[in-house]
Short mmCIF file of C-alpha atoms in Angstrom, two decimals:
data_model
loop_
_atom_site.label_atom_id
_atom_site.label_comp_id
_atom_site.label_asym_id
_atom_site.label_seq_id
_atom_site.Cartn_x
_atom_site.Cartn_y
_atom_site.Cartn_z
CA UNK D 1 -22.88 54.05 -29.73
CA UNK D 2 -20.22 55.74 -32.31
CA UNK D 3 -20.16 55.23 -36.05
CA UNK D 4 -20.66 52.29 -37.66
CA UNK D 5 -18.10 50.39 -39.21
CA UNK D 6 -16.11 48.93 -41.70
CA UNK D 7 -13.12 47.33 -42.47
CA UNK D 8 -11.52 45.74 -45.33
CA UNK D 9 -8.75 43.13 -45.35
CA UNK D 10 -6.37 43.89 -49.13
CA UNK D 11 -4.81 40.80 -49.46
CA UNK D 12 -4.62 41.48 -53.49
CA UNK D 13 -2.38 43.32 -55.35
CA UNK D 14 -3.82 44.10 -58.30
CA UNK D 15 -4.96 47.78 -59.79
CA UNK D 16 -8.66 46.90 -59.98
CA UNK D 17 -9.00 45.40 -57.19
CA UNK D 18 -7.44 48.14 -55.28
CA UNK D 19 -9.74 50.51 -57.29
CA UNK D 20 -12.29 48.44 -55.72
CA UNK D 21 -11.55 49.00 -52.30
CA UNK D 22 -11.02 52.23 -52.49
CA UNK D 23 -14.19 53.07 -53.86
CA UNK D 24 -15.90 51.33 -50.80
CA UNK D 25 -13.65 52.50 -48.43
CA UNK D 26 -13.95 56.60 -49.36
CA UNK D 27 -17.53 55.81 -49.87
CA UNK D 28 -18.47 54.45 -46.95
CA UNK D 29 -16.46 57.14 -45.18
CA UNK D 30 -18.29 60.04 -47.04
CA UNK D 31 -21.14 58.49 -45.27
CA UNK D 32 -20.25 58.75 -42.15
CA UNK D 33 -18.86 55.02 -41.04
CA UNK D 34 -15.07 54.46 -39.20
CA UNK D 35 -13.11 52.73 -42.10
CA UNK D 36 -10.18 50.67 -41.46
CA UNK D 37 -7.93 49.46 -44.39
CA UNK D 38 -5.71 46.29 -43.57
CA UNK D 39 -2.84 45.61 -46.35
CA UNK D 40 -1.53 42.23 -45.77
CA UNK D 41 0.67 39.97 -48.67
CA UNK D 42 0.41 41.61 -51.88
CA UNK D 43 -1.65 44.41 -51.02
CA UNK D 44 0.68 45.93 -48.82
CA UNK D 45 2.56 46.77 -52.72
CA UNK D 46 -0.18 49.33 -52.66
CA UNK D 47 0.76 51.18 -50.33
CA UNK D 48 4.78 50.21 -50.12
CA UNK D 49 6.81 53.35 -51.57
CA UNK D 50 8.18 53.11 -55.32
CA UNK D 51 11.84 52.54 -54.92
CA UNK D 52 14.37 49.64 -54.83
CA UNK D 53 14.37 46.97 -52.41
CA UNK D 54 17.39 46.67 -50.39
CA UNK D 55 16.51 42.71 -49.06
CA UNK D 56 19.13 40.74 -47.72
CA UNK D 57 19.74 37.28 -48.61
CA UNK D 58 18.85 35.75 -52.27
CA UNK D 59 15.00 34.53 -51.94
CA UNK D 60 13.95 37.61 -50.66
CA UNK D 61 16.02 39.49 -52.93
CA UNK D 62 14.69 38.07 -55.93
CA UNK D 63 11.13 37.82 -54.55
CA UNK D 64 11.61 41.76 -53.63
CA UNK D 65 12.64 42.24 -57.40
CA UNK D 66 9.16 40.46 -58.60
CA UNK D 67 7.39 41.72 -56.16
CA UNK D 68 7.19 45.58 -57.02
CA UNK D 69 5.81 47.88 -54.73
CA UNK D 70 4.22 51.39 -55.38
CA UNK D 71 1.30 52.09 -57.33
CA UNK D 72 2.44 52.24 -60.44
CA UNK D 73 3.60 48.25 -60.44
CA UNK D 74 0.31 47.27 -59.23
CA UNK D 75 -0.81 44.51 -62.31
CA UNK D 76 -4.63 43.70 -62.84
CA UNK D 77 -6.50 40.38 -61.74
CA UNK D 78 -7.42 39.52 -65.89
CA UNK D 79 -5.92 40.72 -69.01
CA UNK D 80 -3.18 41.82 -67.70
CA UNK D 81 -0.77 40.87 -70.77
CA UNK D 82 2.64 41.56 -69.46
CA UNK D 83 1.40 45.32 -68.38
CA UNK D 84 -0.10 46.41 -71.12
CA UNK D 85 -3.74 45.68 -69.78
CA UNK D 86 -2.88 47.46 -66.98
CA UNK D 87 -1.33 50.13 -68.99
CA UNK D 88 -4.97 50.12 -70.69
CA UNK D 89 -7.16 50.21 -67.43
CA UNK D 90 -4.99 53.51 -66.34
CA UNK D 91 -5.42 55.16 -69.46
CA UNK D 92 -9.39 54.05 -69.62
CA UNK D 93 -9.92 55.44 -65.75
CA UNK D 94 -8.24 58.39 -66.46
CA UNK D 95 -10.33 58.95 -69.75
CA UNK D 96 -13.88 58.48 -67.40
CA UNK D 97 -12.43 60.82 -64.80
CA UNK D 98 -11.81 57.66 -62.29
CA UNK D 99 -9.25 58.84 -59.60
CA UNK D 100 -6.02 56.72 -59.95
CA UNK D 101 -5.32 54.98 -56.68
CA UNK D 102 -2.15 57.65 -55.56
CA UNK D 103 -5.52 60.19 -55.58
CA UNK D 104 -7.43 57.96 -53.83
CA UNK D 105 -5.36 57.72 -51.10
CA UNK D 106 -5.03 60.96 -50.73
CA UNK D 107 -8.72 61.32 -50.47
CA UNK D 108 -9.06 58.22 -48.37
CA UNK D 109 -6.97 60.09 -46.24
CA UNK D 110 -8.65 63.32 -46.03
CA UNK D 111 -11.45 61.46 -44.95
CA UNK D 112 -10.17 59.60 -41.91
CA UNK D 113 -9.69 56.41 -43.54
CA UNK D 114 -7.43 54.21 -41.00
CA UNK D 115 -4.29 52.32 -42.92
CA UNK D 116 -3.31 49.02 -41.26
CA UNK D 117 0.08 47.18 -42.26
CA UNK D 118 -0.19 43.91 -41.39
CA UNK D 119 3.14 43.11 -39.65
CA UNK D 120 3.39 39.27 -39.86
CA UNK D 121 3.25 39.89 -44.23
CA UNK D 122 6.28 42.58 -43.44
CA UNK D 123 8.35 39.80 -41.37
CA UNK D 124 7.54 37.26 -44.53
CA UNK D 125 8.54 39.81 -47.45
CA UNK D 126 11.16 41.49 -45.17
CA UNK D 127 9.71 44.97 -46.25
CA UNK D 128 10.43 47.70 -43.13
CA UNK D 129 8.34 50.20 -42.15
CA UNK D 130 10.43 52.77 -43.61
CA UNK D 131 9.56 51.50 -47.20
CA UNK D 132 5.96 52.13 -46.59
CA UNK D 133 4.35 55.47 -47.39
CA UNK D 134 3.70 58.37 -45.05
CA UNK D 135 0.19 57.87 -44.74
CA UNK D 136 -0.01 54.15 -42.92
CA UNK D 137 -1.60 54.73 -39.70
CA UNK D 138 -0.64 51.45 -38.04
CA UNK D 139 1.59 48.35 -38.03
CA UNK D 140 -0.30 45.18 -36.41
CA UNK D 141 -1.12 41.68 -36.90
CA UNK D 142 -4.45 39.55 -36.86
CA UNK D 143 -5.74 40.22 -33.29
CA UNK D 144 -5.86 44.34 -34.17
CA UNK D 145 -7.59 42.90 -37.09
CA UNK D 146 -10.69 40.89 -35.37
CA UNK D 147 -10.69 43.64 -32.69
CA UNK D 148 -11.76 45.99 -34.81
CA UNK D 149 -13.39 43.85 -37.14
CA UNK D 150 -15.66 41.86 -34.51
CA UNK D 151 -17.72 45.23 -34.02
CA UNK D 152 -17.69 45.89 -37.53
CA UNK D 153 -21.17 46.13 -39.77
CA UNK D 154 -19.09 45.24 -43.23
CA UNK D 155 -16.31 43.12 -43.27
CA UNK D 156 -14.78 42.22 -45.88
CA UNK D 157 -11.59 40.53 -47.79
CA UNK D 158 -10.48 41.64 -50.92
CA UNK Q 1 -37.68 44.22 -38.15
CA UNK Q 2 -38.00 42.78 -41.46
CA UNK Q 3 -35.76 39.71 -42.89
CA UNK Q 4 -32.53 39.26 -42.67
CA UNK Q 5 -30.25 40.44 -45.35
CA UNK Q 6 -27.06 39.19 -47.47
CA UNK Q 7 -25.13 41.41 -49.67
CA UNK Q 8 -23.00 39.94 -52.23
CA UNK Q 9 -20.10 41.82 -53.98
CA UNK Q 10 -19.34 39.63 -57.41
CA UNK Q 11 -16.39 41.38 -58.73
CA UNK Q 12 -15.08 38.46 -60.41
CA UNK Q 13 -15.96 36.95 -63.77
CA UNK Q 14 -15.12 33.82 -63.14
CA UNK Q 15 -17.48 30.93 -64.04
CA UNK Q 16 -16.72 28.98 -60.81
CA UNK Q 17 -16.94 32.06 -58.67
CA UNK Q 18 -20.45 32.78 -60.04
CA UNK Q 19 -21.40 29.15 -59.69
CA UNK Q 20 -19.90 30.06 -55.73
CA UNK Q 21 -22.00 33.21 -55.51
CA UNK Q 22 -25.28 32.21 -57.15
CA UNK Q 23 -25.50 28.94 -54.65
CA UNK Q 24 -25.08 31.27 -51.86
CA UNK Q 25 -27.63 34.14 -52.87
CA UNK Q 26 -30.16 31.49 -53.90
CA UNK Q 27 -29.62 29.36 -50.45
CA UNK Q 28 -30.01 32.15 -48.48
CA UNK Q 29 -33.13 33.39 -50.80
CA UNK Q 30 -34.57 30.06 -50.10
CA UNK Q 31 -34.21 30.41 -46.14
CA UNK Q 32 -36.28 33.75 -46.26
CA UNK Q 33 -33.20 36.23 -46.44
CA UNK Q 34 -33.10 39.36 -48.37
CA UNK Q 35 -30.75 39.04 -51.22
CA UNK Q 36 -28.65 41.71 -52.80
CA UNK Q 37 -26.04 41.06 -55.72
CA UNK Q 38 -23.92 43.78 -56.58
CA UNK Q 39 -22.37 43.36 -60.05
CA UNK Q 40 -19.06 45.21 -60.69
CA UNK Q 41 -16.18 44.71 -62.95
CA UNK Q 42 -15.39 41.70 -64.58
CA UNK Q 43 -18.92 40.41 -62.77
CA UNK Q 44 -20.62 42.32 -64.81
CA UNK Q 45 -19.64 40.05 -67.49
CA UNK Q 46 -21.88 37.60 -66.14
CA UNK Q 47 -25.18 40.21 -66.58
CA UNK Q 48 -24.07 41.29 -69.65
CA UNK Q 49 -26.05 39.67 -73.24
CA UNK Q 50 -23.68 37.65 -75.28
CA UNK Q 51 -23.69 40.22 -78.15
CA UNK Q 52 -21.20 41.74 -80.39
CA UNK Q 53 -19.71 44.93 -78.62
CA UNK Q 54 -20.26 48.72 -80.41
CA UNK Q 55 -17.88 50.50 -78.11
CA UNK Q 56 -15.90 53.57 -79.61
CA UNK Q 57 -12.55 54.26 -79.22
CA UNK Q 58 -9.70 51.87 -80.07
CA UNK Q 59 -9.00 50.93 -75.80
CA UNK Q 60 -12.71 50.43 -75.57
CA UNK Q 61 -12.90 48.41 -78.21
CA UNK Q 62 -10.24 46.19 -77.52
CA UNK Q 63 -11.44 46.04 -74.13
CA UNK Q 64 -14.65 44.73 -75.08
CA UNK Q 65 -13.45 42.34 -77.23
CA UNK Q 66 -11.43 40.63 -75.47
CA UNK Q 67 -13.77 40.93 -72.11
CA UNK Q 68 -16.86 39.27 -73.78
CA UNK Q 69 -19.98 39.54 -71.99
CA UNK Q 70 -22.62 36.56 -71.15
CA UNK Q 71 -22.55 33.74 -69.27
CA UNK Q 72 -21.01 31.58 -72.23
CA UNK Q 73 -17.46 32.92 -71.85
CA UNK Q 74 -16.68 32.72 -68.27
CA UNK Q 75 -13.48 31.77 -67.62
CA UNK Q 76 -12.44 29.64 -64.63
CA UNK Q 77 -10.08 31.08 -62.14
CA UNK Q 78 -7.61 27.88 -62.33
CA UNK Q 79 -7.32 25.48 -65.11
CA UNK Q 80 -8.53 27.73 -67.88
CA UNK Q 81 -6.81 26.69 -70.46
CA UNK Q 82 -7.86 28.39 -73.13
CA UNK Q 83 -11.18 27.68 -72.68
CA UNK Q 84 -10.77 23.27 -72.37
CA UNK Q 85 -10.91 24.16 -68.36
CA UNK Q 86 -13.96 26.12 -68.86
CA UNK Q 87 -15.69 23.86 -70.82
CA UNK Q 88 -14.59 20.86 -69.14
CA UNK Q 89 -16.47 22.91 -65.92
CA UNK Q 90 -19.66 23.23 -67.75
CA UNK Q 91 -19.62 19.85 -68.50
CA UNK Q 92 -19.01 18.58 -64.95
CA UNK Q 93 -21.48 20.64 -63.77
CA UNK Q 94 -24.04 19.39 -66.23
CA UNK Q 95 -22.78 15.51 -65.07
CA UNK Q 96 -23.52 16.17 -61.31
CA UNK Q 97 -26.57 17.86 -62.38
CA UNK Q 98 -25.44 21.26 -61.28
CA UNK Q 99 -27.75 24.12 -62.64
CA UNK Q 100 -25.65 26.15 -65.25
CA UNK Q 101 -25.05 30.23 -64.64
CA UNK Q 102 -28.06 30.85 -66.96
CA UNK Q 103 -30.46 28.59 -64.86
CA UNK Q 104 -29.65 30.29 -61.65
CA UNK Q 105 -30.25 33.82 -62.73
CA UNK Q 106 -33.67 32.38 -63.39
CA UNK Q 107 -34.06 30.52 -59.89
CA UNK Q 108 -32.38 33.37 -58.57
CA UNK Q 109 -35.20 35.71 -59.89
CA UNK Q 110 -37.88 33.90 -58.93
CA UNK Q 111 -36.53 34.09 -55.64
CA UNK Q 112 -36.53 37.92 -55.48
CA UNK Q 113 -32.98 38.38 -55.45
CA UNK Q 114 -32.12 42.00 -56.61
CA UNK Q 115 -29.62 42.29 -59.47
CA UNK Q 116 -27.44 45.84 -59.42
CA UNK Q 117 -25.08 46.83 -62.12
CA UNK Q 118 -22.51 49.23 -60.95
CA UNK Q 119 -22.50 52.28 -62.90
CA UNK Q 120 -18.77 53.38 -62.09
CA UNK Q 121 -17.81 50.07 -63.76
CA UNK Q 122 -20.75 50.55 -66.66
CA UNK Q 123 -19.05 54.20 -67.55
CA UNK Q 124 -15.51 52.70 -67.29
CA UNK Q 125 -15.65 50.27 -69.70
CA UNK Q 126 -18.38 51.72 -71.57
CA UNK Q 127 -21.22 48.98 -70.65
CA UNK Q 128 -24.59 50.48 -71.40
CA UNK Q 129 -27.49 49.74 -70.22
CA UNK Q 130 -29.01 48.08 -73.14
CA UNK Q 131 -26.09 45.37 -73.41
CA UNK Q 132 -27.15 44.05 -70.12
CA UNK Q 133 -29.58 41.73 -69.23
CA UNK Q 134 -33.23 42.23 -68.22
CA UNK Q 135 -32.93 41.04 -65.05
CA UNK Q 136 -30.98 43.78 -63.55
CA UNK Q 137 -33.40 45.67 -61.70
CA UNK Q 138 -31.26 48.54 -60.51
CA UNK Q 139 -28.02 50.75 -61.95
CA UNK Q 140 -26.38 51.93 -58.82
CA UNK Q 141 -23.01 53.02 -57.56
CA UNK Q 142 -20.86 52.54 -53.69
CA UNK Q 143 -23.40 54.68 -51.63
CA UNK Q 144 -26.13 52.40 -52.53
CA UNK Q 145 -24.04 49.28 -51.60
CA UNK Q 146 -22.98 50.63 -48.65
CA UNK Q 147 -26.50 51.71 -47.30
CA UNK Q 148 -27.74 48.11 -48.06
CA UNK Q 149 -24.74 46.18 -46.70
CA UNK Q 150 -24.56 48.00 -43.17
CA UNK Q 151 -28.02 46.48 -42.15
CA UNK Q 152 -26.58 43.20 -43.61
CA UNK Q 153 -25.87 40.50 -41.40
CA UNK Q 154 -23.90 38.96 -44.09
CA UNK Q 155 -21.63 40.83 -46.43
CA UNK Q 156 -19.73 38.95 -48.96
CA UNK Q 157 -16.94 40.07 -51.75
CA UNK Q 158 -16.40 37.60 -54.21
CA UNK K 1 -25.46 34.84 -25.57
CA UNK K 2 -22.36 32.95 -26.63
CA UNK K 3 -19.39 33.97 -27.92
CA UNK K 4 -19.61 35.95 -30.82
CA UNK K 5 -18.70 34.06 -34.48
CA UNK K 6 -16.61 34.16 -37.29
CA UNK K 7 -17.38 32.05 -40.59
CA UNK K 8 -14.67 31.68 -43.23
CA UNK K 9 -15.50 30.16 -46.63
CA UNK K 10 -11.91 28.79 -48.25
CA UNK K 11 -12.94 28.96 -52.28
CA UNK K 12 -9.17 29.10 -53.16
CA UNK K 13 -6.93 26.60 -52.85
CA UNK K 14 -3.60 28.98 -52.82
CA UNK K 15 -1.28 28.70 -50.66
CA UNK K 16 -1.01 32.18 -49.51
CA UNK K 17 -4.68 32.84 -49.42
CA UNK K 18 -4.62 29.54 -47.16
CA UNK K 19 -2.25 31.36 -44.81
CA UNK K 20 -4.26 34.43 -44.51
CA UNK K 21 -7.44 32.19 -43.85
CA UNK K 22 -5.61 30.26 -41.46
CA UNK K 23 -3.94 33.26 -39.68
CA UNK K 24 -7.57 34.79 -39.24
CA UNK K 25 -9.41 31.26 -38.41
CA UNK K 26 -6.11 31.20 -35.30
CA UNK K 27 -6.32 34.15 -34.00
CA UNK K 28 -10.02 34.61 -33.93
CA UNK K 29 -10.29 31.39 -31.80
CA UNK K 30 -7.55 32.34 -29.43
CA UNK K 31 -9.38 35.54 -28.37
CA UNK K 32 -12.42 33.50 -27.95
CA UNK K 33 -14.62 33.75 -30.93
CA UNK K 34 -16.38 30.32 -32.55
CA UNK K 35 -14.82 29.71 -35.78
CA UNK K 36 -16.07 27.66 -38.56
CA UNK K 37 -14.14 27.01 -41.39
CA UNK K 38 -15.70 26.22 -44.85
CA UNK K 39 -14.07 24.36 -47.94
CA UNK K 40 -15.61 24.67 -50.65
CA UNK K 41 -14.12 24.38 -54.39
CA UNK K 42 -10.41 25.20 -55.26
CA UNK K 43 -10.27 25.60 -51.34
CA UNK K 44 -11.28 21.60 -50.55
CA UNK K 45 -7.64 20.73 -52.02
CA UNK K 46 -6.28 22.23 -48.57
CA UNK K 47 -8.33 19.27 -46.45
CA UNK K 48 -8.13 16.64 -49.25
CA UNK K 49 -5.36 13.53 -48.57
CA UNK K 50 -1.78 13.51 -50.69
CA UNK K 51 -2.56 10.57 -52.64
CA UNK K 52 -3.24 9.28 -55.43
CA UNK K 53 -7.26 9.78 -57.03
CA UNK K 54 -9.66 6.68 -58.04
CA UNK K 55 -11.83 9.28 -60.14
CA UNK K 56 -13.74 7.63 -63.09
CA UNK K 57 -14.79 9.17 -65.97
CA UNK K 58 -12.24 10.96 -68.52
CA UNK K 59 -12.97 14.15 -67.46
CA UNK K 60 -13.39 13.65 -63.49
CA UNK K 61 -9.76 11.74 -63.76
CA UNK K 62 -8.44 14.29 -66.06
CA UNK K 63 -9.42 16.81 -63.26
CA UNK K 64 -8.49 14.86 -60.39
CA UNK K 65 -4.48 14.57 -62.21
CA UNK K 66 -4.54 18.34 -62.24
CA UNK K 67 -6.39 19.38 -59.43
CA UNK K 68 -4.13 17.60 -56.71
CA UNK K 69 -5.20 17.65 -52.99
CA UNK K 70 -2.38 18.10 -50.03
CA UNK K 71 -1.42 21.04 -48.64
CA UNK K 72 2.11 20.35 -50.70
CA UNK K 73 0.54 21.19 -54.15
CA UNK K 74 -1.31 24.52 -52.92
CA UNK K 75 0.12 26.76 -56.04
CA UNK K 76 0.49 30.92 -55.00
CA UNK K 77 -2.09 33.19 -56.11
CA UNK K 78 0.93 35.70 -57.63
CA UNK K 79 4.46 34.14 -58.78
CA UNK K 80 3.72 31.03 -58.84
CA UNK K 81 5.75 30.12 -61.35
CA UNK K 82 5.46 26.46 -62.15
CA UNK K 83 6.25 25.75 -58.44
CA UNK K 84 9.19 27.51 -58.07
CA UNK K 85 7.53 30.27 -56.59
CA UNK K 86 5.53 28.37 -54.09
CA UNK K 87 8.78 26.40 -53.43
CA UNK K 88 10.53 30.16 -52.06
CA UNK K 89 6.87 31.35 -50.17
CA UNK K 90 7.88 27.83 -47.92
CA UNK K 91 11.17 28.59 -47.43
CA UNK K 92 10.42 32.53 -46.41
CA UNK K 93 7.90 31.07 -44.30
CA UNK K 94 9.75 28.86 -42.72
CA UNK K 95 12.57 31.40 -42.38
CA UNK K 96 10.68 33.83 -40.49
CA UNK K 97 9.04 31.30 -38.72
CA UNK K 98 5.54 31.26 -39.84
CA UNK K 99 4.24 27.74 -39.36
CA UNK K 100 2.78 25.35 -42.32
CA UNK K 101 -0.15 25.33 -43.32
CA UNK K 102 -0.16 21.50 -41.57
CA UNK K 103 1.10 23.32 -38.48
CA UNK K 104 -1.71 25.91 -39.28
CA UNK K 105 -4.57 22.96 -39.58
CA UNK K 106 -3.16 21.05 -35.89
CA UNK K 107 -3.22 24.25 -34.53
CA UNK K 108 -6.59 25.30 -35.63
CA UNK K 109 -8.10 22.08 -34.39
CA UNK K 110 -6.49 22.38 -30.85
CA UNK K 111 -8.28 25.83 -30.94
CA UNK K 112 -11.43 24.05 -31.55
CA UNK K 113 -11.75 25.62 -35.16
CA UNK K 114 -14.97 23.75 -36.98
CA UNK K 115 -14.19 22.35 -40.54
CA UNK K 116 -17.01 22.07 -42.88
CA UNK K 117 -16.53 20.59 -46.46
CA UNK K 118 -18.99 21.55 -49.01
CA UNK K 119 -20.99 18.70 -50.60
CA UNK K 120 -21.69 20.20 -53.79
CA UNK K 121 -18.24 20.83 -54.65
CA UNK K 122 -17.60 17.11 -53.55
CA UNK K 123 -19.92 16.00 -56.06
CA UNK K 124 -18.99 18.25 -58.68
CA UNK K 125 -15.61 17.11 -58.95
CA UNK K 126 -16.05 13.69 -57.57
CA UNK K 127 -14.52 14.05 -54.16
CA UNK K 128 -15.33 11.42 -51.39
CA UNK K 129 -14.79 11.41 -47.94
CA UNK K 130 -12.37 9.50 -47.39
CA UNK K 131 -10.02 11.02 -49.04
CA UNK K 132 -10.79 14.02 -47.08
CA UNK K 133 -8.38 14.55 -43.98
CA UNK K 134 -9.75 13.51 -40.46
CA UNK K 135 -9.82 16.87 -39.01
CA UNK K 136 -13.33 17.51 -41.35
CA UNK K 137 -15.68 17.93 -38.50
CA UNK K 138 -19.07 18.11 -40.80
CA UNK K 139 -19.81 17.75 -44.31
CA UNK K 140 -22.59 20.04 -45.54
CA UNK K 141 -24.01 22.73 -48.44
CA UNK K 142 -25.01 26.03 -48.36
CA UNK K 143 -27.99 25.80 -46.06
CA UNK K 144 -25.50 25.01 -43.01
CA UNK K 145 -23.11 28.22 -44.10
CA UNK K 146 -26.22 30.66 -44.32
CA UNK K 147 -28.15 28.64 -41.05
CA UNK K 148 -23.67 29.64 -39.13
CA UNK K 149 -23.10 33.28 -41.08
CA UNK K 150 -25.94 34.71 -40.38
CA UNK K 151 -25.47 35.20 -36.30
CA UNK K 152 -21.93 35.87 -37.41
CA UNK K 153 -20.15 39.22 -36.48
CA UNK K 154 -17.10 39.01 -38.91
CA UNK K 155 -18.07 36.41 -42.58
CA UNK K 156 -15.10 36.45 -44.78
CA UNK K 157 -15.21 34.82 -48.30
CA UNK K 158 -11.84 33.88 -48.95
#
């Protein structure tokens, strides 16, 4: 029979909804269940490395240049006020003893926690696997996705 | 074998995203399903009394005062406005006879759907127990979410 | 036994979200799954007509100038920036050859993707049928999702 399982489409980039996640994600994995992670359109900033963009051509030059990746760009779904909300929600998590999300992917990790990069986002954004961090598991588009995710007990899209 | 169960994630604060949520825990209340809304983040706003905030600490403070609690200040998640969205909302809803937020926590208890508060969320932005409202009949982090939503056959993040 | 089901409710009307929805609904139904696809709220604008709105009432017509239907007006979730940025995501997607969301919707319907447009929301904000597209296979509330979602393996909310 196996584990059960879960996976979790991150279409968002935002710090509290990637807080989010990754709260489900390392909990449901401390309790036993296979986890896979997808990161498609702006949630593949969370787990793009922090460095500059080298895009060809102007539109996905300047849309690389919005479009930080890295954890520390990530901005938050509602008061963000030109980062200093999410200045704020670091400073508050860090204050209750919340992991930031660098630690929890580390922990996600040490728990087995798949990481999916969805490949058809990468062709769109022009962002190459080599800008992506260490710990991504996988590059693959929407049939991986409904492969896993037709077996799965939680699905969901965040 | 029991009934059949929904889960229902409502990490948004948004007054048409509740109105979204509420229709679909109270429909599926109504066809004999167990219902389960988890409150976390800026959904907790929508469980939270429409009182002034006592939080300590200058972030927490401004936190809460610009994240008011109760159903009254939900934003919309397009057209806000400054509030003329919101209101204009309200009043539409009112028009096409549309139960407001308040009413459906009431239908939604009287359907026996449970109300949980996320305590990682509570302790982050210092929500206490007392600020919320008295429908919320259980304070409860990930583990409990997860062990409801992997016998769910419908598992929803809003 | 069937094949086994996926349910996607469309609450936003963005278009990247749109994509994603689309790129899941596609590929779903091309490895065999039933797929039903449900509009409901910001998310109706991707099935409504690009014309001009009869809405009466101040506040229904006020609504109606703002909220426009068409796949052309879908606004992006991040960057929008009065247009221009959902200007660029077209001309990235066309670039890398990602097809339209139009191209997304003929597709779908070749795959025998089911559209369902929520009722409430058409009420709400005054939305008749007719100005719907053609490829709306049902119009129905929340009964119909729960009555679909329930046998479903994989329900998104989107």
């Amino acid at each position: 029979m196996g584990n059960k399982k879960i996976t979790i489409i991150i279409f968002s980039g935002e710090l509290d909804k990637a807080l989010a996640a990754f709260n489900i994600a390392t909990g449901a994995a401390t309790m036993g269940m296979d986890v896979t992670m997808f990161f498609t359109f702006w949630g593949l900033n969370i787990i793009r490395k922090d460095q500059k963009p080298k895009s060809k051509g102007v539109l996905k030059k300047l849309l690389s240049l919005m479009n930080k990746g890295g954890t520390k760009h990530l901005p938050l779904s509602r008061f963000h006020m030109l980062g200093i909300g999410q200045k704020m929600m670091r400073k508050l998590m860090k204050d209750s003893k919340i992991p930031s999300v660098d630690e929890m992917i580390v922990v996600a990790k040490e728990l087995s926690v798949k990481f999916v990069a969805c490949t058809t986002t990468m062709g769109l954004m022009d962002i190459t696997k080599e800008t992506l961090i260490e710990e991504v598991d996988a590059f693959a588009g929407v049939a991986t996705y409904i492969d896993e995710a037709k077996d799965g007990q939680i699905n969901l899209f965040i």
